[in-house]
Amino acid sequence: MSTLQRWLRTWRMRNLHDPSQAFLFDPPPDDQIICLDLETTGLDPSKAEILSIGAVPVCGERIVLSRSLCLLVKPEWGIDPETIKIHGLRPKDVENGLPVEEAIRCLTRYIGSRPLMGYFLEFDLAMLDKYLQPMAGIRLPNPRIEVSGLYYDHKIDQSMATHNIDLSFEAICRDLDIPLHDPHDALGDAIMTAMMYIRLNFSGPPKRRSQGWI
């Protein structure tokens, strides 16, 4: 952990006003990562609401599907019909979903202090922090890994090219020979992202294995 990371960790601990979330600062278990994805009502974190949360643990080179998490969340302001064709969730699909605060508490208990990984993870964390910060006084302090950054480094290592690298989810899956199933399903996307991580970190020559921490 760098000096800046230690400073941020200490600063966040001082701002924590919900003791029930103190476990987020526990030492993380070795060799475990949580791969995370959200489906939302939009792409602006200041306006969008969470509709579903998918997460799956990665332990070493294994994706532990038996310990995956899938939560539906009931939005407060409804769903724009135009977005249903993207995430596939209709109002009746989420009418019995959890209130968002309860879903956030379920998720933080699930992830604990383990590092988080995702595709376009910055957006997902912005959505989660929007709800966690008023509840607990902090943003998620977990270390994080952006899988598109891992893929970019992998392509640079392969070709030394710095342009024309397609970082779309579909292109990365296609290039890494990962089957593309039900895109924009939170748990499905989390599992495919975990497969990208495994392929990028454990399939190449050891000298190219990157950790990709951000």
PDB file of C-alpha atoms in Angstrom:
ATOM      1  CA  MET A   1       0.000   0.000   0.000  1.00  0.00           C
ATOM      2  CA  SER A   2       1.392   3.364  -1.047  1.00  0.00           C
ATOM      3  CA  THR A   3       1.727   6.382   1.224  1.00  0.00           C
ATOM      4  CA  LEU A   4      -1.249   8.024  -0.511  1.00  0.00           C
ATOM      5  CA  GLN A   5      -3.366   4.892  -0.081  1.00  0.00           C
ATOM      6  CA  ARG A   6      -2.501   4.728   3.627  1.00  0.00           C
ATOM      7  CA  TRP A   7      -3.391   8.405   4.030  1.00  0.00           C
ATOM      8  CA  LEU A   8      -6.740   7.907   2.262  1.00  0.00           C
ATOM      9  CA  ARG A   9      -7.500   4.865   4.409  1.00  0.00           C
ATOM     10  CA  THR A  10      -6.802   6.780   7.629  1.00  0.00           C
ATOM     11  CA  TRP A  11      -8.839   9.783   6.429  1.00  0.00           C
ATOM     12  CA  ARG A  12     -11.814   7.577   5.538  1.00  0.00           C
ATOM     13  CA  MET A  13     -11.674   5.759   8.879  1.00  0.00           C
ATOM     14  CA  ARG A  14     -11.876   9.097  10.673  1.00  0.00           C
ATOM     15  CA  ASN A  15     -14.978   9.997   8.670  1.00  0.00           C
ATOM     16  CA  LEU A  16     -16.804   6.730   9.320  1.00  0.00           C
ATOM     17  CA  HIS A  17     -19.875   7.512  11.434  1.00  0.00           C
ATOM     18  CA  ASP A  18     -21.563   4.099  11.207  1.00  0.00           C
ATOM     19  CA  PRO A  19     -19.578   1.608  13.359  1.00  0.00           C
ATOM     20  CA  SER A  20     -21.453  -1.291  11.750  1.00  0.00           C
ATOM     21  CA  GLN A  21     -19.441  -0.639   8.565  1.00  0.00           C
ATOM     22  CA  ALA A  22     -16.027  -0.700  10.297  1.00  0.00           C
ATOM     23  CA  PHE A  23     -15.297  -4.159   8.850  1.00  0.00           C
ATOM     24  CA  LEU A  24     -14.642  -2.440   5.508  1.00  0.00           C
ATOM     25  CA  PHE A  25     -11.259  -1.457   6.960  1.00  0.00           C
ATOM     26  CA  ASP A  26     -10.255  -4.943   8.135  1.00  0.00           C
ATOM     27  CA  PRO A  27      -7.205  -6.502   6.482  1.00  0.00           C
ATOM     28  CA  PRO A  28      -8.468  -8.236   3.314  1.00  0.00           C
ATOM     29  CA  PRO A  29      -8.069 -12.014   2.971  1.00  0.00           C
ATOM     30  CA  ASP A  30      -5.257 -13.146   0.729  1.00  0.00           C
ATOM     31  CA  ASP A  31      -5.854 -13.868  -2.933  1.00  0.00           C
ATOM     32  CA  GLN A  32      -9.557 -12.959  -3.030  1.00  0.00           C
ATOM     33  CA  ILE A  33     -11.235 -10.364  -5.231  1.00  0.00           C
ATOM     34  CA  ILE A  34     -14.886  -9.469  -5.746  1.00  0.00           C
ATOM     35  CA  CYS A  35     -15.976  -8.853  -9.322  1.00  0.00           C
ATOM     36  CA  LEU A  36     -18.880  -6.406  -9.371  1.00  0.00           C
ATOM     37  CA  ASP A  37     -21.435  -5.021 -11.817  1.00  0.00           C
ATOM     38  CA  LEU A  38     -24.569  -2.864 -11.540  1.00  0.00           C
ATOM     39  CA  GLU A  39     -27.529  -2.226 -13.791  1.00  0.00           C
ATOM     40  CA  THR A  40     -28.960   1.260 -13.428  1.00  0.00           C
ATOM     41  CA  THR A  41     -31.701   3.487 -14.823  1.00  0.00           C
ATOM     42  CA  GLY A  42     -29.143   5.731 -16.568  1.00  0.00           C
ATOM     43  CA  LEU A  43     -25.503   6.649 -16.996  1.00  0.00           C
ATOM     44  CA  ASP A  44     -25.419   9.845 -14.909  1.00  0.00           C
ATOM     45  CA  PRO A  45     -24.600   8.824 -11.303  1.00  0.00           C
ATOM     46  CA  SER A  46     -26.174  12.020  -9.983  1.00  0.00           C
ATOM     47  CA  LYS A  47     -29.567  11.084 -11.464  1.00  0.00           C
ATOM     48  CA  ALA A  48     -29.558   7.319 -12.048  1.00  0.00           C
ATOM     49  CA  GLU A  49     -30.879   4.692  -9.643  1.00  0.00           C
ATOM     50  CA  ILE A  50     -29.619   1.152  -9.066  1.00  0.00           C
ATOM     51  CA  LEU A  51     -31.804  -1.660 -10.441  1.00  0.00           C
ATOM     52  CA  SER A  52     -29.652  -4.732  -9.828  1.00  0.00           C
ATOM     53  CA  ILE A  53     -26.315  -5.733  -8.337  1.00  0.00           C
ATOM     54  CA  GLY A  54     -24.276  -8.756  -9.373  1.00  0.00           C
ATOM     55  CA  ALA A  55     -21.062  -9.920  -7.726  1.00  0.00           C
ATOM     56  CA  VAL A  56     -18.888 -13.020  -7.756  1.00  0.00           C
ATOM     57  CA  PRO A  57     -15.690 -13.893  -5.844  1.00  0.00           C
ATOM     58  CA  VAL A  58     -12.455 -14.717  -7.626  1.00  0.00           C
ATOM     59  CA  CYS A  59     -10.063 -16.804  -5.529  1.00  0.00           C
ATOM     60  CA  GLY A  60      -6.714 -17.181  -7.250  1.00  0.00           C
ATOM     61  CA  GLU A  61      -7.534 -18.606 -10.666  1.00  0.00           C
ATOM     62  CA  ARG A  62     -11.063 -19.734  -9.679  1.00  0.00           C
ATOM     63  CA  ILE A  63     -14.409 -17.991 -10.140  1.00  0.00           C
ATOM     64  CA  VAL A  64     -16.555 -19.183  -7.211  1.00  0.00           C
ATOM     65  CA  LEU A  65     -20.021 -19.188  -8.759  1.00  0.00           C
ATOM     66  CA  SER A  66     -21.545 -20.954  -5.730  1.00  0.00           C
ATOM     67  CA  ARG A  67     -20.860 -17.818  -3.656  1.00  0.00           C
ATOM     68  CA  SER A  68     -22.146 -15.262  -6.148  1.00  0.00           C
ATOM     69  CA  LEU A  69     -24.568 -12.501  -5.184  1.00  0.00           C
ATOM     70  CA  CYS A  70     -27.511 -11.146  -7.187  1.00  0.00           C
ATOM     71  CA  LEU A  71     -29.784  -8.431  -5.781  1.00  0.00           C
ATOM     72  CA  LEU A  72     -32.749  -6.635  -7.323  1.00  0.00           C
ATOM     73  CA  VAL A  73     -33.332  -3.085  -6.141  1.00  0.00           C
ATOM     74  CA  LYS A  74     -36.632  -1.222  -6.258  1.00  0.00           C
ATOM     75  CA  PRO A  75     -36.065   2.297  -7.642  1.00  0.00           C
ATOM     76  CA  GLU A  76     -37.807   5.256  -6.054  1.00  0.00           C
ATOM     77  CA  TRP A  77     -38.518   7.103  -9.296  1.00  0.00           C
ATOM     78  CA  GLY A  78     -39.485   4.360 -11.699  1.00  0.00           C
ATOM     79  CA  ILE A  79     -37.831   3.155 -14.902  1.00  0.00           C
ATOM     80  CA  ASP A  80     -37.620   5.079 -18.175  1.00  0.00           C
ATOM     81  CA  PRO A  81     -39.220   2.740 -20.763  1.00  0.00           C
ATOM     82  CA  GLU A  82     -36.470   3.667 -23.214  1.00  0.00           C
ATOM     83  CA  THR A  83     -33.845   2.068 -20.961  1.00  0.00           C
ATOM     84  CA  ILE A  84     -35.643  -1.266 -20.620  1.00  0.00           C
ATOM     85  CA  LYS A  85     -34.300  -2.423 -23.972  1.00  0.00           C
ATOM     86  CA  ILE A  86     -30.770  -2.010 -22.511  1.00  0.00           C
ATOM     87  CA  HIS A  87     -31.016  -3.605 -19.058  1.00  0.00           C
ATOM     88  CA  GLY A  88     -34.146  -5.701 -19.687  1.00  0.00           C
ATOM     89  CA  LEU A  89     -35.635  -4.966 -16.274  1.00  0.00           C
ATOM     90  CA  ARG A  90     -39.301  -3.942 -16.281  1.00  0.00           C
ATOM     91  CA  PRO A  91     -41.024  -2.237 -13.344  1.00  0.00           C
ATOM     92  CA  LYS A  92     -42.707  -5.513 -12.376  1.00  0.00           C
ATOM     93  CA  ASP A  93     -39.301  -7.248 -12.323  1.00  0.00           C
ATOM     94  CA  VAL A  94     -38.062  -4.998  -9.530  1.00  0.00           C
ATOM     95  CA  GLU A  95     -41.304  -4.210  -7.692  1.00  0.00           C
ATOM     96  CA  ASN A  96     -40.321  -6.653  -4.914  1.00  0.00           C
ATOM     97  CA  GLY A  97     -36.684  -5.593  -4.939  1.00  0.00           C
ATOM     98  CA  LEU A  98     -34.834  -4.388  -1.868  1.00  0.00           C
ATOM     99  CA  PRO A  99     -34.840  -0.729  -0.850  1.00  0.00           C
ATOM    100  CA  VAL A 100     -31.522   0.673  -2.024  1.00  0.00           C
ATOM    101  CA  GLU A 101     -30.153   1.276   1.503  1.00  0.00           C
ATOM    102  CA  GLU A 102     -30.822  -2.369   2.446  1.00  0.00           C
ATOM    103  CA  ALA A 103     -29.200  -3.541  -0.791  1.00  0.00           C
ATOM    104  CA  ILE A 104     -26.099  -1.431  -0.066  1.00  0.00           C
ATOM    105  CA  ARG A 105     -25.813  -2.950   3.422  1.00  0.00           C
ATOM    106  CA  CYS A 106     -26.177  -6.470   1.979  1.00  0.00           C
ATOM    107  CA  LEU A 107     -23.460  -5.698  -0.549  1.00  0.00           C
ATOM    108  CA  THR A 108     -20.970  -4.216   1.919  1.00  0.00           C
ATOM    109  CA  ARG A 109     -21.395  -7.244   4.219  1.00  0.00           C
ATOM    110  CA  TYR A 110     -20.783  -9.484   1.192  1.00  0.00           C
ATOM    111  CA  ILE A 111     -17.678  -7.750  -0.141  1.00  0.00           C
ATOM    112  CA  GLY A 112     -16.129  -6.898   3.237  1.00  0.00           C
ATOM    113  CA  SER A 113     -12.659  -5.467   2.775  1.00  0.00           C
ATOM    114  CA  ARG A 114     -11.834  -7.500  -0.339  1.00  0.00           C
ATOM    115  CA  PRO A 115     -10.555  -5.680  -3.440  1.00  0.00           C
ATOM    116  CA  LEU A 116     -13.160  -4.845  -6.087  1.00  0.00           C
ATOM    117  CA  MET A 117     -12.850  -5.453  -9.809  1.00  0.00           C
ATOM    118  CA  GLY A 118     -15.063  -4.488 -12.718  1.00  0.00           C
ATOM    119  CA  TYR A 119     -15.482  -3.079 -16.192  1.00  0.00           C
ATOM    120  CA  PHE A 120     -16.014   0.697 -16.116  1.00  0.00           C
ATOM    121  CA  LEU A 121     -15.834   0.195 -12.332  1.00  0.00           C
ATOM    122  CA  GLU A 122     -15.574   3.929 -11.680  1.00  0.00           C
ATOM    123  CA  PHE A 123     -19.238   4.353 -12.628  1.00  0.00           C
ATOM    124  CA  ASP A 124     -20.423   1.468 -10.431  1.00  0.00           C
ATOM    125  CA  LEU A 125     -18.474   2.792  -7.449  1.00  0.00           C
ATOM    126  CA  ALA A 126     -19.854   6.298  -8.000  1.00  0.00           C
ATOM    127  CA  MET A 127     -23.358   4.835  -7.858  1.00  0.00           C
ATOM    128  CA  LEU A 128     -22.632   2.879  -4.668  1.00  0.00           C
ATOM    129  CA  ASP A 129     -20.840   5.778  -2.986  1.00  0.00           C
ATOM    130  CA  LYS A 130     -23.824   8.051  -3.699  1.00  0.00           C
ATOM    131  CA  TYR A 131     -25.831   5.958  -1.235  1.00  0.00           C
ATOM    132  CA  LEU A 132     -23.072   4.755   1.117  1.00  0.00           C
ATOM    133  CA  GLN A 133     -21.657   8.190   1.912  1.00  0.00           C
ATOM    134  CA  PRO A 134     -24.875   9.588   3.470  1.00  0.00           C
ATOM    135  CA  MET A 135     -25.376   6.293   5.352  1.00  0.00           C
ATOM    136  CA  ALA A 136     -21.852   5.766   6.718  1.00  0.00           C
ATOM    137  CA  GLY A 137     -19.900   8.955   6.041  1.00  0.00           C
ATOM    138  CA  ILE A 138     -17.427   7.236   3.715  1.00  0.00           C
ATOM    139  CA  ARG A 139     -16.931   6.018   0.189  1.00  0.00           C
ATOM    140  CA  LEU A 140     -15.999   2.385  -0.334  1.00  0.00           C
ATOM    141  CA  PRO A 141     -12.354   2.139   0.794  1.00  0.00           C
ATOM    142  CA  ASN A 142     -11.634  -1.156  -0.985  1.00  0.00           C
ATOM    143  CA  PRO A 143      -8.719  -1.402  -3.419  1.00  0.00           C
ATOM    144  CA  ARG A 144      -9.998  -1.723  -6.963  1.00  0.00           C
ATOM    145  CA  ILE A 145      -8.988  -3.183 -10.331  1.00  0.00           C
ATOM    146  CA  GLU A 146     -10.213  -1.914 -13.714  1.00  0.00           C
ATOM    147  CA  VAL A 147     -10.231  -4.849 -16.115  1.00  0.00           C
ATOM    148  CA  SER A 148     -10.206  -2.639 -19.230  1.00  0.00           C
ATOM    149  CA  GLY A 149      -6.911  -1.222 -17.926  1.00  0.00           C
ATOM    150  CA  LEU A 150      -5.535  -4.738 -17.646  1.00  0.00           C
ATOM    151  CA  TYR A 151      -6.646  -5.416 -21.205  1.00  0.00           C
ATOM    152  CA  TYR A 152      -5.062  -2.182 -22.473  1.00  0.00           C
ATOM    153  CA  ASP A 153      -1.733  -3.122 -20.850  1.00  0.00           C
ATOM    154  CA  HIS A 154      -2.025  -6.592 -22.367  1.00  0.00           C
ATOM    155  CA  LYS A 155      -2.501  -5.171 -25.866  1.00  0.00           C
ATOM    156  CA  ILE A 156       0.373  -2.733 -25.427  1.00  0.00           C
ATOM    157  CA  ASP A 157       2.607  -5.638 -24.442  1.00  0.00           C
ATOM    158  CA  GLN A 158       1.481  -7.525 -27.535  1.00  0.00           C
ATOM    159  CA  SER A 159       1.850  -4.839 -30.191  1.00  0.00           C
ATOM    160  CA  MET A 160       3.463  -1.746 -28.691  1.00  0.00           C
ATOM    161  CA  ALA A 161       0.555   0.165 -30.302  1.00  0.00           C
ATOM    162  CA  THR A 162      -1.024   2.995 -28.322  1.00  0.00           C
ATOM    163  CA  HIS A 163      -4.048   3.626 -30.510  1.00  0.00           C
ATOM    164  CA  ASN A 164      -6.992   1.781 -32.057  1.00  0.00           C
ATOM    165  CA  ILE A 165      -7.393  -0.514 -29.059  1.00  0.00           C
ATOM    166  CA  ASP A 166     -11.096  -1.309 -28.805  1.00  0.00           C
ATOM    167  CA  LEU A 167     -11.975  -1.319 -25.095  1.00  0.00           C
ATOM    168  CA  SER A 168     -15.669  -2.081 -25.517  1.00  0.00           C
ATOM    169  CA  PHE A 169     -16.975  -4.962 -23.408  1.00  0.00           C
ATOM    170  CA  GLU A 170     -17.989  -6.956 -26.472  1.00  0.00           C
ATOM    171  CA  ALA A 171     -14.625  -6.454 -28.211  1.00  0.00           C
ATOM    172  CA  ILE A 172     -12.647  -7.562 -25.167  1.00  0.00           C
ATOM    173  CA  CYS A 173     -14.784 -10.697 -24.802  1.00  0.00           C
ATOM    174  CA  ARG A 174     -14.371 -11.473 -28.499  1.00  0.00           C
ATOM    175  CA  ASP A 175     -10.613 -10.964 -28.452  1.00  0.00           C
ATOM    176  CA  LEU A 176     -10.135 -13.091 -25.344  1.00  0.00           C
ATOM    177  CA  ASP A 177     -12.466 -15.804 -26.691  1.00  0.00           C
ATOM    178  CA  ILE A 178     -14.940 -15.390 -23.862  1.00  0.00           C
ATOM    179  CA  PRO A 179     -18.561 -16.313 -24.668  1.00  0.00           C
ATOM    180  CA  LEU A 180     -20.837 -13.265 -24.558  1.00  0.00           C
ATOM    181  CA  HIS A 181     -24.052 -14.190 -22.737  1.00  0.00           C
ATOM    182  CA  ASP A 182     -26.888 -11.825 -21.830  1.00  0.00           C
ATOM    183  CA  PRO A 183     -24.957  -8.540 -21.810  1.00  0.00           C
ATOM    184  CA  HIS A 184     -26.291  -5.962 -19.340  1.00  0.00           C
ATOM    185  CA  ASP A 185     -27.303  -8.630 -16.845  1.00  0.00           C
ATOM    186  CA  ALA A 186     -25.503  -7.606 -13.643  1.00  0.00           C
ATOM    187  CA  LEU A 187     -24.407 -11.058 -12.489  1.00  0.00           C
ATOM    188  CA  GLY A 188     -23.699 -12.241 -16.042  1.00  0.00           C
ATOM    189  CA  ASP A 189     -21.520  -9.187 -16.703  1.00  0.00           C
ATOM    190  CA  ALA A 190     -19.691  -9.701 -13.391  1.00  0.00           C
ATOM    191  CA  ILE A 191     -18.947 -13.323 -14.322  1.00  0.00           C
ATOM    192  CA  MET A 192     -17.715 -12.396 -17.813  1.00  0.00           C
ATOM    193  CA  THR A 193     -15.530  -9.661 -16.321  1.00  0.00           C
ATOM    194  CA  ALA A 194     -14.086 -12.217 -13.898  1.00  0.00           C
ATOM    195  CA  MET A 195     -13.329 -14.457 -16.897  1.00  0.00           C
ATOM    196  CA  MET A 196     -11.477 -11.546 -18.546  1.00  0.00           C
ATOM    197  CA  TYR A 197      -9.376 -11.127 -15.392  1.00  0.00           C
ATOM    198  CA  ILE A 198      -8.527 -14.832 -15.259  1.00  0.00           C
ATOM    199  CA  ARG A 199      -7.644 -14.886 -18.946  1.00  0.00           C
ATOM    200  CA  LEU A 200      -5.451 -11.773 -18.696  1.00  0.00           C
ATOM    201  CA  ASN A 201      -3.649 -12.719 -15.495  1.00  0.00           C
ATOM    202  CA  PHE A 202      -3.188 -16.446 -15.695  1.00  0.00           C
ATOM    203  CA  SER A 203      -3.090 -17.348 -19.390  1.00  0.00           C
ATOM    204  CA  GLY A 204      -0.094 -15.350 -20.620  1.00  0.00           C
ATOM    205  CA  PRO A 205       3.622 -15.554 -20.016  1.00  0.00           C
ATOM    206  CA  PRO A 206       4.431 -14.747 -16.364  1.00  0.00           C
ATOM    207  CA  LYS A 207       6.309 -11.581 -17.282  1.00  0.00           C
ATOM    208  CA  ARG A 208       3.116 -10.095 -18.706  1.00  0.00           C
ATOM    209  CA  ARG A 209       0.909 -10.850 -15.756  1.00  0.00           C
ATOM    210  CA  SER A 210      -0.340  -7.521 -14.446  1.00  0.00           C
ATOM    211  CA  GLN A 211      -2.158  -6.727 -11.231  1.00  0.00           C
ATOM    212  CA  GLY A 212      -3.822  -3.608 -12.653  1.00  0.00           C
ATOM    213  CA  TRP A 213      -4.567  -1.994  -9.306  1.00  0.00           C
ATOM    214  CA  ILE A 214      -5.997   1.486  -9.451  1.00  0.00           C
TER     215      ILE A 214
END
